[in-house]
């Protein structure tokens, strides 16, 4: 950061007088007379009046599930967030009015006058609105970034940013953790759909456009546009370049070459005025980014000239060697300004305070970080004497903005422009007057079309169309379009029909996922629902259109061979009418691949012409109809694929859980004496903590694929006080002794083979006669080699 001589002097003075700051008698910010002078002088004046305790609080960001307005009034945290599964008052499906209500309560708590006249600095709320304000029921759901990369229309992205900002501001939230400007290089990465392109030029172009849309044009005084929100470019840097696409993994290579690809979008975002940049979970050549001073400070601050806030990701600081969620001076010393610490804010506050007092953290570094936070708030207009509660601002409380017709029109346009036509023998555009059969489980499933980061962190099977008031499924869009074109459309869940249609539109694809839960070992799409339908219709002489929903390019040779037209629809979101607009030719076919498409079933990533069936930039126009050569369907990966480990972040996609007779969606919630909540083991909510009331039973159905035994990674802190039994395949097994032996010894593995539980049980249940707390990280159904003993 480039500091003025005045601010440097003020920071030094503050470092000397920090212990006396709380005794000064001055007015809180909310009631102070209009401040004059430069940003630097205003920030220096605030710093000089703040106590050390409240300076430290500015650097800490808890989540709304773990901080109350009363705690905000006590601690005065600088910011707070809602996680992907968080909502106001514990309700992730809370109405928009509740989001606004909580924003006002937090504003009131953080701006309440402090004793001794210390300035009361308003807290700001951050959210992951990565494809619209999609944590909130009724908001507009735009296509994910991979689709916008295919559209490659910066003006469209700018309008999406402005619409998203208006909806965020309507609910009282100040700050968006977006755009993701990752340059995904291995599509096995579970966040590939958050990347605009494998090409850093496209990522830079569209990322900076979204920043401009979210923040608006700055006023002459430097404030972001009224009715807009703060933006965040993320994740600095290398998140899209990890080995084998493993989320939060390591990126190896020559640093200059890595920067040329993965750091390239950041100067464009900085030039667009982005106020915050989020540090990445990944490592660069073995060093975690949250603790990487040469890159967070040397590259980002020094060479790139960024003067805004560097915010951490979800407990990302705890991944630095020697750190925990609640103790990590290394991150602040490396250049982090705000710790995202969802559940351990108080403990982190205490440790940072002690580390400043004992000299581990220099006071000047604290003041530098706090100054950056204050500058961001100043530019958001929140430190002005006339700053208003969230509900009283320009767009505050205008809840009709959520899902407004104007915003949905932008989303519909974006959907149509993002479709990429990869094959077409002339069946597209659909003909006026045609009878159209629409089928595939995804056809009338808004959640599947929207993907992850939609109402819940993982999105998906726990949701139904009733959760999306005002949105339109692909089926609903096609039904209306067919009628407008003088034809008809019929929805068939199982693909059957009474009257032979002119054409069948088969909608299928990946089920929703987010972050590491979407990591894959290969790029082979194995689900055969769409393939079987396409082959059935071809055999019956029915023309077919394949609409493939996915967060990445995948090996689809079988489906392409079976279809007369193949459309890469990506994750279009909540305006399925945009897909219909495209299929009926109401908009031209202008979408072009922003990622290379794999030719062979090797499972390896493709980032250029080598190994590509379709190169980046490919896409047909409607006038380019031509028969396609038959593609090889050989796939050793499919032949050899065995059962996979289940990541508990995706239980809703593979395993159903019950406490007694009560369903526990994604193994969260309370029922039948079972209470289950997400916890962090290695990454965000990658494990569950399950509390058993005496006599309660947890049941996991469809807990694995194929045959074989179960492998369960678990931890138990305290030995059970009563018998605990595991039941599968009708066989009850006493695991009390094993849990007693494992108590307090960290994560262990429980193996159940046919030797102790014969039969092909696909349901596994655990019953505890007494109170018990059990943590589970992974469950697998696998063929276990002969001779392996059961172990508990």
CSV table of N, CA and C in Angstrom, one decimal, residues 103-217:
chain,number,residue,atom,x,y,z
A,103,UNK,N,-29.8,-7.4,9.1
A,103,UNK,CA,-28.9,-6.4,8.7
A,103,UNK,C,-29.1,-5.1,9.5
A,104,UNK,N,-30.3,-4.7,9.7
A,104,UNK,CA,-30.6,-3.5,10.6
A,104,UNK,C,-30.1,-3.7,12.0
A,105,UNK,N,-30.4,-4.9,12.5
A,105,UNK,CA,-30.0,-5.2,13.9
A,105,UNK,C,-28.5,-5.2,14.1
A,106,UNK,N,-27.8,-5.7,13.1
A,106,UNK,CA,-26.3,-5.7,13.2
A,106,UNK,C,-25.8,-4.3,13.1
A,107,UNK,N,-26.4,-3.5,12.2
A,107,UNK,CA,-26.0,-2.1,12.1
A,107,UNK,C,-26.2,-1.4,13.4
A,108,UNK,N,-27.4,-1.5,14.0
A,108,UNK,CA,-27.7,-0.8,15.2
A,108,UNK,C,-26.7,-1.3,16.3
A,109,UNK,N,-26.4,-2.6,16.4
A,109,UNK,CA,-25.5,-3.0,17.4
A,109,UNK,C,-24.1,-2.5,17.2
A,110,UNK,N,-23.6,-2.4,16.0
A,110,UNK,CA,-22.3,-2.0,15.7
A,110,UNK,C,-22.1,-0.5,15.8
A,111,UNK,N,-23.2,0.3,15.6
A,111,UNK,CA,-23.1,1.7,15.7
A,111,UNK,C,-23.6,2.3,17.0
A,112,UNK,N,-24.0,1.5,17.9
A,112,UNK,CA,-24.4,2.0,19.2
A,112,UNK,C,-23.3,2.7,19.9
A,113,UNK,N,-23.5,3.9,20.5
A,113,UNK,CA,-22.4,4.7,21.1
A,113,UNK,C,-21.6,3.8,22.1
A,114,UNK,N,-20.3,4.0,22.0
A,114,UNK,CA,-19.4,3.3,22.9
A,114,UNK,C,-19.0,4.2,24.1
A,115,UNK,N,-18.6,3.5,25.2
A,115,UNK,CA,-18.2,4.3,26.4
A,115,UNK,C,-17.0,5.2,26.0
A,116,UNK,N,-16.8,6.2,26.7
A,116,UNK,CA,-15.7,7.1,26.6
A,116,UNK,C,-15.6,7.8,25.2
A,117,UNK,N,-16.7,7.7,24.4
A,117,UNK,CA,-16.7,8.5,23.2
A,117,UNK,C,-15.9,7.8,22.1
A,118,UNK,N,-15.5,6.6,22.2
A,118,UNK,CA,-14.7,6.0,21.1
A,118,UNK,C,-15.6,5.8,19.9
A,119,UNK,N,-15.0,6.0,18.7
A,119,UNK,CA,-15.9,5.9,17.5
A,119,UNK,C,-16.5,4.5,17.3
A,120,UNK,N,-17.8,4.5,16.9
A,120,UNK,CA,-18.5,3.3,16.7
A,120,UNK,C,-18.5,3.1,15.2
A,121,UNK,N,-17.8,2.0,14.7
A,121,UNK,CA,-17.6,1.8,13.3
A,121,UNK,C,-18.6,0.7,12.9
A,122,UNK,N,-19.4,1.0,11.9
A,122,UNK,CA,-20.4,0.1,11.4
A,122,UNK,C,-19.8,-1.2,10.9
A,123,UNK,N,-20.4,-2.3,11.2
A,123,UNK,CA,-20.0,-3.6,10.6
A,123,UNK,C,-20.6,-3.8,9.3
A,124,UNK,N,-20.0,-4.5,8.4
A,124,UNK,CA,-20.5,-4.8,7.1
A,124,UNK,C,-20.7,-6.3,6.9
A,125,UNK,N,-21.7,-6.6,6.1
A,125,UNK,CA,-22.2,-8.0,5.9
A,125,UNK,C,-21.7,-8.4,4.5
A,126,UNK,N,-21.0,-9.6,4.5
A,126,UNK,CA,-20.5,-10.2,3.2
A,126,UNK,C,-21.2,-11.4,2.9
A,127,UNK,N,-21.4,-11.7,1.6
A,127,UNK,CA,-22.2,-12.9,1.1
A,127,UNK,C,-21.6,-13.4,-0.2
A,128,UNK,N,-21.8,-14.7,-0.4
A,128,UNK,CA,-21.3,-15.3,-1.7
A,128,UNK,C,-22.5,-15.3,-2.6
A,129,UNK,N,-22.7,-14.2,-3.3
A,129,UNK,CA,-23.7,-14.1,-4.4
A,129,UNK,C,-23.0,-14.3,-5.7
A,130,UNK,N,-22.7,-15.6,-6.0
A,130,UNK,CA,-21.7,-15.8,-7.1
A,130,UNK,C,-22.4,-16.0,-8.5
A,131,UNK,N,-23.8,-16.2,-8.5
A,131,UNK,CA,-24.5,-16.1,-9.8
A,131,UNK,C,-25.9,-15.5,-9.5
A,132,UNK,N,-25.9,-14.3,-9.0
A,132,UNK,CA,-27.1,-13.7,-8.4
A,132,UNK,C,-27.1,-13.8,-6.9
A,133,UNK,N,-28.1,-13.1,-6.3
A,133,UNK,CA,-28.2,-13.1,-4.8
A,133,UNK,C,-28.9,-14.4,-4.4
A,134,UNK,N,-28.2,-15.5,-4.7
A,134,UNK,CA,-28.9,-16.8,-4.7
A,134,UNK,C,-29.0,-17.5,-3.4
A,135,UNK,N,-28.6,-16.8,-2.3
A,135,UNK,CA,-28.8,-17.4,-1.0
A,135,UNK,C,-30.2,-17.0,-0.5
A,136,UNK,N,-30.9,-16.2,-1.2
A,136,UNK,CA,-32.2,-15.6,-0.8
A,136,UNK,C,-33.3,-16.1,-1.7
A,137,UNK,N,-34.3,-16.7,-1.1
A,137,UNK,CA,-35.5,-17.2,-1.9
A,137,UNK,C,-36.1,-16.1,-2.7
A,138,UNK,N,-36.3,-16.3,-4.0
A,138,UNK,CA,-37.0,-15.4,-4.8
A,138,UNK,C,-36.0,-14.5,-5.7
A,139,UNK,N,-34.7,-14.6,-5.4
A,139,UNK,CA,-33.8,-13.8,-6.1
A,139,UNK,C,-33.6,-14.3,-7.5
A,140,UNK,N,-33.1,-13.4,-8.4
A,140,UNK,CA,-32.8,-13.8,-9.8
A,140,UNK,C,-31.6,-14.8,-9.8
A,141,UNK,N,-31.7,-15.9,-10.5
A,141,UNK,CA,-30.6,-16.9,-10.6
A,141,UNK,C,-30.0,-16.8,-12.0
A,142,UNK,N,-28.8,-16.2,-12.1
A,142,UNK,CA,-28.1,-16.1,-13.4
A,142,UNK,C,-27.3,-17.3,-13.7
A,143,UNK,N,-26.9,-17.5,-14.9
A,143,UNK,CA,-26.0,-18.6,-15.2
A,143,UNK,C,-24.7,-18.5,-14.5
A,144,UNK,N,-24.1,-19.6,-14.1
A,144,UNK,CA,-22.8,-19.6,-13.5
A,144,UNK,C,-21.7,-19.1,-14.5
A,145,UNK,N,-20.6,-18.8,-14.0
A,145,UNK,CA,-19.5,-18.1,-14.8
A,145,UNK,C,-19.1,-18.8,-16.0
A,146,UNK,N,-19.1,-20.2,-16.0
A,146,UNK,CA,-18.7,-20.9,-17.1
A,146,UNK,C,-19.6,-20.6,-18.3
A,147,UNK,N,-20.9,-20.4,-18.1
A,147,UNK,CA,-21.8,-20.1,-19.1
A,147,UNK,C,-21.6,-18.7,-19.6
A,148,UNK,N,-21.3,-17.7,-18.7
A,148,UNK,CA,-21.0,-16.4,-19.1
A,148,UNK,C,-19.7,-16.3,-19.9
A,149,UNK,N,-18.8,-17.2,-19.6
A,149,UNK,CA,-17.6,-17.2,-20.4
A,149,UNK,C,-17.9,-17.6,-21.8
A,150,UNK,N,-18.8,-18.5,-22.0
A,150,UNK,CA,-19.2,-19.0,-23.4
A,150,UNK,C,-20.0,-17.8,-24.1
A,151,UNK,N,-20.7,-17.0,-23.4
A,151,UNK,CA,-21.4,-15.9,-24.0
A,151,UNK,C,-20.4,-14.8,-24.3
A,152,UNK,N,-19.4,-14.6,-23.5
A,152,UNK,CA,-18.3,-13.6,-23.7
A,152,UNK,C,-18.8,-12.2,-24.1
A,153,UNK,N,-19.7,-11.7,-23.2
A,153,UNK,CA,-20.3,-10.4,-23.5
A,153,UNK,C,-20.1,-9.5,-22.3
A,154,UNK,N,-19.0,-8.7,-22.2
A,154,UNK,CA,-18.7,-7.9,-21.1
A,154,UNK,C,-19.9,-7.0,-20.6
A,155,UNK,N,-20.6,-6.4,-21.6
A,155,UNK,CA,-21.7,-5.5,-21.3
A,155,UNK,C,-22.8,-6.3,-20.5
A,156,UNK,N,-23.1,-7.5,-21.0
A,156,UNK,CA,-24.0,-8.4,-20.3
A,156,UNK,C,-23.6,-8.7,-18.9
A,157,UNK,N,-22.3,-9.0,-18.7
A,157,UNK,CA,-21.8,-9.3,-17.4
A,157,UNK,C,-21.9,-8.1,-16.5
A,158,UNK,N,-21.7,-6.9,-17.0
A,158,UNK,CA,-21.8,-5.7,-16.3
A,158,UNK,C,-23.2,-5.5,-15.8
A,159,UNK,N,-24.2,-5.7,-16.7
A,159,UNK,CA,-25.6,-5.6,-16.3
A,159,UNK,C,-26.0,-6.6,-15.3
A,160,UNK,N,-25.4,-7.8,-15.4
A,160,UNK,CA,-25.7,-8.9,-14.4
A,160,UNK,C,-25.2,-8.4,-13.0
A,161,UNK,N,-24.0,-7.8,-13.0
A,161,UNK,CA,-23.4,-7.3,-11.8
A,161,UNK,C,-24.3,-6.2,-11.1
A,162,UNK,N,-24.8,-5.3,-12.0
A,162,UNK,CA,-25.6,-4.2,-11.4
A,162,UNK,C,-26.9,-4.8,-10.9
A,163,UNK,N,-27.5,-5.7,-11.6
A,163,UNK,CA,-28.8,-6.3,-11.1
A,163,UNK,C,-28.5,-7.1,-9.8
A,164,UNK,N,-27.5,-7.8,-9.7
A,164,UNK,CA,-27.1,-8.6,-8.5
A,164,UNK,C,-26.9,-7.6,-7.4
A,165,UNK,N,-26.2,-6.5,-7.6
A,165,UNK,CA,-25.9,-5.6,-6.6
A,165,UNK,C,-27.2,-5.0,-6.0
A,166,UNK,N,-28.1,-4.6,-6.9
A,166,UNK,CA,-29.4,-4.1,-6.5
A,166,UNK,C,-30.2,-5.0,-5.6
A,167,UNK,N,-30.2,-6.3,-5.9
A,167,UNK,CA,-30.9,-7.3,-5.1
A,167,UNK,C,-30.2,-7.5,-3.7
A,168,UNK,N,-28.8,-7.5,-3.8
A,168,UNK,CA,-28.1,-7.7,-2.5
A,168,UNK,C,-28.4,-6.5,-1.6
A,169,UNK,N,-28.3,-5.3,-2.2
A,169,UNK,CA,-28.5,-4.1,-1.4
A,169,UNK,C,-30.0,-4.0,-0.8
A,170,UNK,N,-30.9,-4.6,-1.6
A,170,UNK,CA,-32.3,-4.6,-1.1
A,170,UNK,C,-32.5,-5.3,0.2
A,171,UNK,N,-31.6,-6.3,0.4
A,171,UNK,CA,-31.7,-7.1,1.6
A,171,UNK,C,-30.8,-6.6,2.7
A,172,UNK,N,-30.1,-5.5,2.5
A,172,UNK,CA,-29.3,-4.8,3.5
A,172,UNK,C,-27.9,-5.3,3.6
A,173,UNK,N,-27.4,-6.1,2.6
A,173,UNK,CA,-26.1,-6.6,2.6
A,173,UNK,C,-25.2,-5.6,1.8
A,174,UNK,N,-23.9,-5.5,2.3
A,174,UNK,CA,-23.0,-4.5,1.8
A,174,UNK,C,-21.9,-5.0,0.8
A,175,UNK,N,-21.7,-6.3,0.8
A,175,UNK,CA,-20.4,-6.8,0.3
A,175,UNK,C,-20.6,-8.1,-0.4
A,176,UNK,N,-20.1,-8.3,-1.6
A,176,UNK,CA,-20.3,-9.6,-2.3
A,176,UNK,C,-18.9,-10.2,-2.5
A,177,UNK,N,-18.8,-11.5,-2.2
A,177,UNK,CA,-17.5,-12.2,-2.4
A,177,UNK,C,-17.5,-12.8,-3.8
A,178,UNK,N,-17.4,-11.9,-4.7
A,178,UNK,CA,-17.5,-12.2,-6.2
A,178,UNK,C,-16.9,-11.0,-6.9
A,179,UNK,N,-16.3,-11.2,-8.1
A,179,UNK,CA,-16.3,-12.3,-8.9
A,179,UNK,C,-15.1,-13.3,-8.6
A,180,UNK,N,-15.3,-14.6,-9.0
A,180,UNK,CA,-14.3,-15.5,-9.0
A,180,UNK,C,-13.5,-15.3,-10.4
A,181,UNK,N,-12.3,-15.1,-10.3
A,181,UNK,CA,-11.5,-14.9,-11.6
A,181,UNK,C,-10.5,-16.0,-11.7
A,182,UNK,N,-10.8,-17.1,-11.2
A,182,UNK,CA,-9.9,-18.3,-11.3
A,182,UNK,C,-9.8,-18.7,-12.8
A,183,UNK,N,-8.6,-19.1,-13.2
A,183,UNK,CA,-8.4,-19.6,-14.5
A,183,UNK,C,-8.2,-21.1,-14.4
A,184,UNK,N,-9.3,-21.8,-14.5
A,184,UNK,CA,-9.3,-23.3,-14.3
A,184,UNK,C,-8.5,-24.0,-15.4
A,185,UNK,N,-7.6,-24.8,-15.0
A,185,UNK,CA,-6.7,-25.5,-15.9
A,185,UNK,C,-7.0,-27.0,-15.9
A,186,UNK,N,-7.7,-27.5,-14.9
A,186,UNK,CA,-8.0,-28.9,-14.8
A,186,UNK,C,-9.5,-29.0,-14.4
A,187,UNK,N,-10.3,-29.5,-15.4
A,187,UNK,CA,-11.7,-29.4,-15.2
A,187,UNK,C,-12.2,-30.4,-14.2
A,188,UNK,N,-11.3,-31.3,-13.7
A,188,UNK,CA,-11.7,-32.2,-12.6
A,188,UNK,C,-12.0,-31.4,-11.3
A,189,UNK,N,-11.5,-30.1,-11.3
A,189,UNK,CA,-11.7,-29.3,-10.1
A,189,UNK,C,-13.2,-29.0,-9.9
A,190,UNK,N,-13.7,-29.1,-8.7
A,190,UNK,CA,-15.1,-28.9,-8.4
A,190,UNK,C,-15.6,-27.5,-8.5
A,191,UNK,N,-14.7,-26.6,-8.7
A,191,UNK,CA,-15.1,-25.2,-8.9
A,191,UNK,C,-15.0,-24.7,-10.3
A,192,UNK,N,-14.8,-25.6,-11.2
A,192,UNK,CA,-14.6,-25.2,-12.6
A,192,UNK,C,-15.7,-24.2,-13.1
A,193,UNK,N,-16.9,-24.5,-12.7
A,193,UNK,CA,-18.0,-23.7,-13.2
A,193,UNK,C,-18.0,-22.3,-12.7
A,194,UNK,N,-17.2,-22.0,-11.6
A,194,UNK,CA,-17.0,-20.6,-11.1
A,194,UNK,C,-16.0,-19.9,-12.0
A,195,UNK,N,-15.3,-20.5,-12.9
A,195,UNK,CA,-14.3,-19.9,-13.7
A,195,UNK,C,-14.9,-19.5,-15.1
A,196,UNK,N,-14.6,-18.3,-15.5
A,196,UNK,CA,-15.1,-17.9,-16.8
A,196,UNK,C,-14.5,-18.7,-18.0
A,197,UNK,N,-13.2,-19.0,-17.8
A,197,UNK,CA,-12.5,-19.7,-18.9
A,197,UNK,C,-11.2,-20.2,-18.5
A,198,UNK,N,-10.6,-21.1,-19.3
A,198,UNK,CA,-9.3,-21.6,-19.1
A,198,UNK,C,-8.3,-20.5,-19.7
A,199,UNK,N,-8.8,-19.5,-20.3
A,199,UNK,CA,-8.0,-18.5,-20.9
A,199,UNK,C,-8.0,-17.3,-20.0
A,200,UNK,N,-6.8,-16.9,-19.5
A,200,UNK,CA,-6.8,-15.7,-18.5
A,200,UNK,C,-7.3,-14.4,-19.1
A,201,UNK,N,-7.2,-14.3,-20.4
A,201,UNK,CA,-7.7,-13.0,-21.0
A,201,UNK,C,-9.2,-12.9,-20.9
A,202,UNK,N,-9.9,-14.0,-21.1
A,202,UNK,CA,-11.4,-14.0,-20.9
A,202,UNK,C,-11.7,-13.8,-19.4
A,203,UNK,N,-11.0,-14.5,-18.5
A,203,UNK,CA,-11.3,-14.3,-17.1
A,203,UNK,C,-11.1,-12.9,-16.7
A,204,UNK,N,-10.0,-12.3,-17.2
A,204,UNK,CA,-9.7,-10.9,-16.8
A,204,UNK,C,-10.8,-9.9,-17.3
A,205,UNK,N,-11.2,-10.1,-18.6
A,205,UNK,CA,-12.2,-9.3,-19.2
A,205,UNK,C,-13.5,-9.3,-18.5
A,206,UNK,N,-14.0,-10.5,-18.2
A,206,UNK,CA,-15.3,-10.6,-17.7
A,206,UNK,C,-15.3,-10.4,-16.1
A,207,UNK,N,-14.2,-10.8,-15.5
A,207,UNK,CA,-14.2,-10.5,-14.0
A,207,UNK,C,-14.2,-9.0,-13.8
A,208,UNK,N,-13.4,-8.2,-14.5
A,208,UNK,CA,-13.4,-6.8,-14.3
A,208,UNK,C,-14.8,-6.2,-14.7
A,209,UNK,N,-15.5,-6.7,-15.6
A,209,UNK,CA,-16.8,-6.2,-16.0
A,209,UNK,C,-17.8,-6.4,-14.8
A,210,UNK,N,-17.7,-7.6,-14.2
A,210,UNK,CA,-18.6,-7.8,-13.0
A,210,UNK,C,-18.3,-6.9,-11.9
A,211,UNK,N,-17.0,-6.6,-11.7
A,211,UNK,CA,-16.6,-5.6,-10.6
A,211,UNK,C,-17.3,-4.3,-10.9
A,212,UNK,N,-17.2,-3.9,-12.2
A,212,UNK,CA,-17.8,-2.6,-12.5
A,212,UNK,C,-19.3,-2.6,-12.3
A,213,UNK,N,-20.0,-3.7,-12.6
A,213,UNK,CA,-21.4,-3.8,-12.4
A,213,UNK,C,-21.8,-3.8,-11.0
A,214,UNK,N,-21.0,-4.6,-10.1
A,214,UNK,CA,-21.4,-4.7,-8.7
A,214,UNK,C,-21.1,-3.3,-8.0
A,215,UNK,N,-20.0,-2.7,-8.3
A,215,UNK,CA,-19.6,-1.5,-7.5
A,215,UNK,C,-20.2,-0.2,-8.2
A,216,UNK,N,-20.5,-0.3,-9.4
A,216,UNK,CA,-21.0,0.9,-10.1
A,216,UNK,C,-19.8,1.9,-10.3
A,217,UNK,N,-20.1,3.0,-10.9
A,217,UNK,CA,-19.1,4.0,-11.2
A,217,UNK,C,-18.9,4.8,-10.0
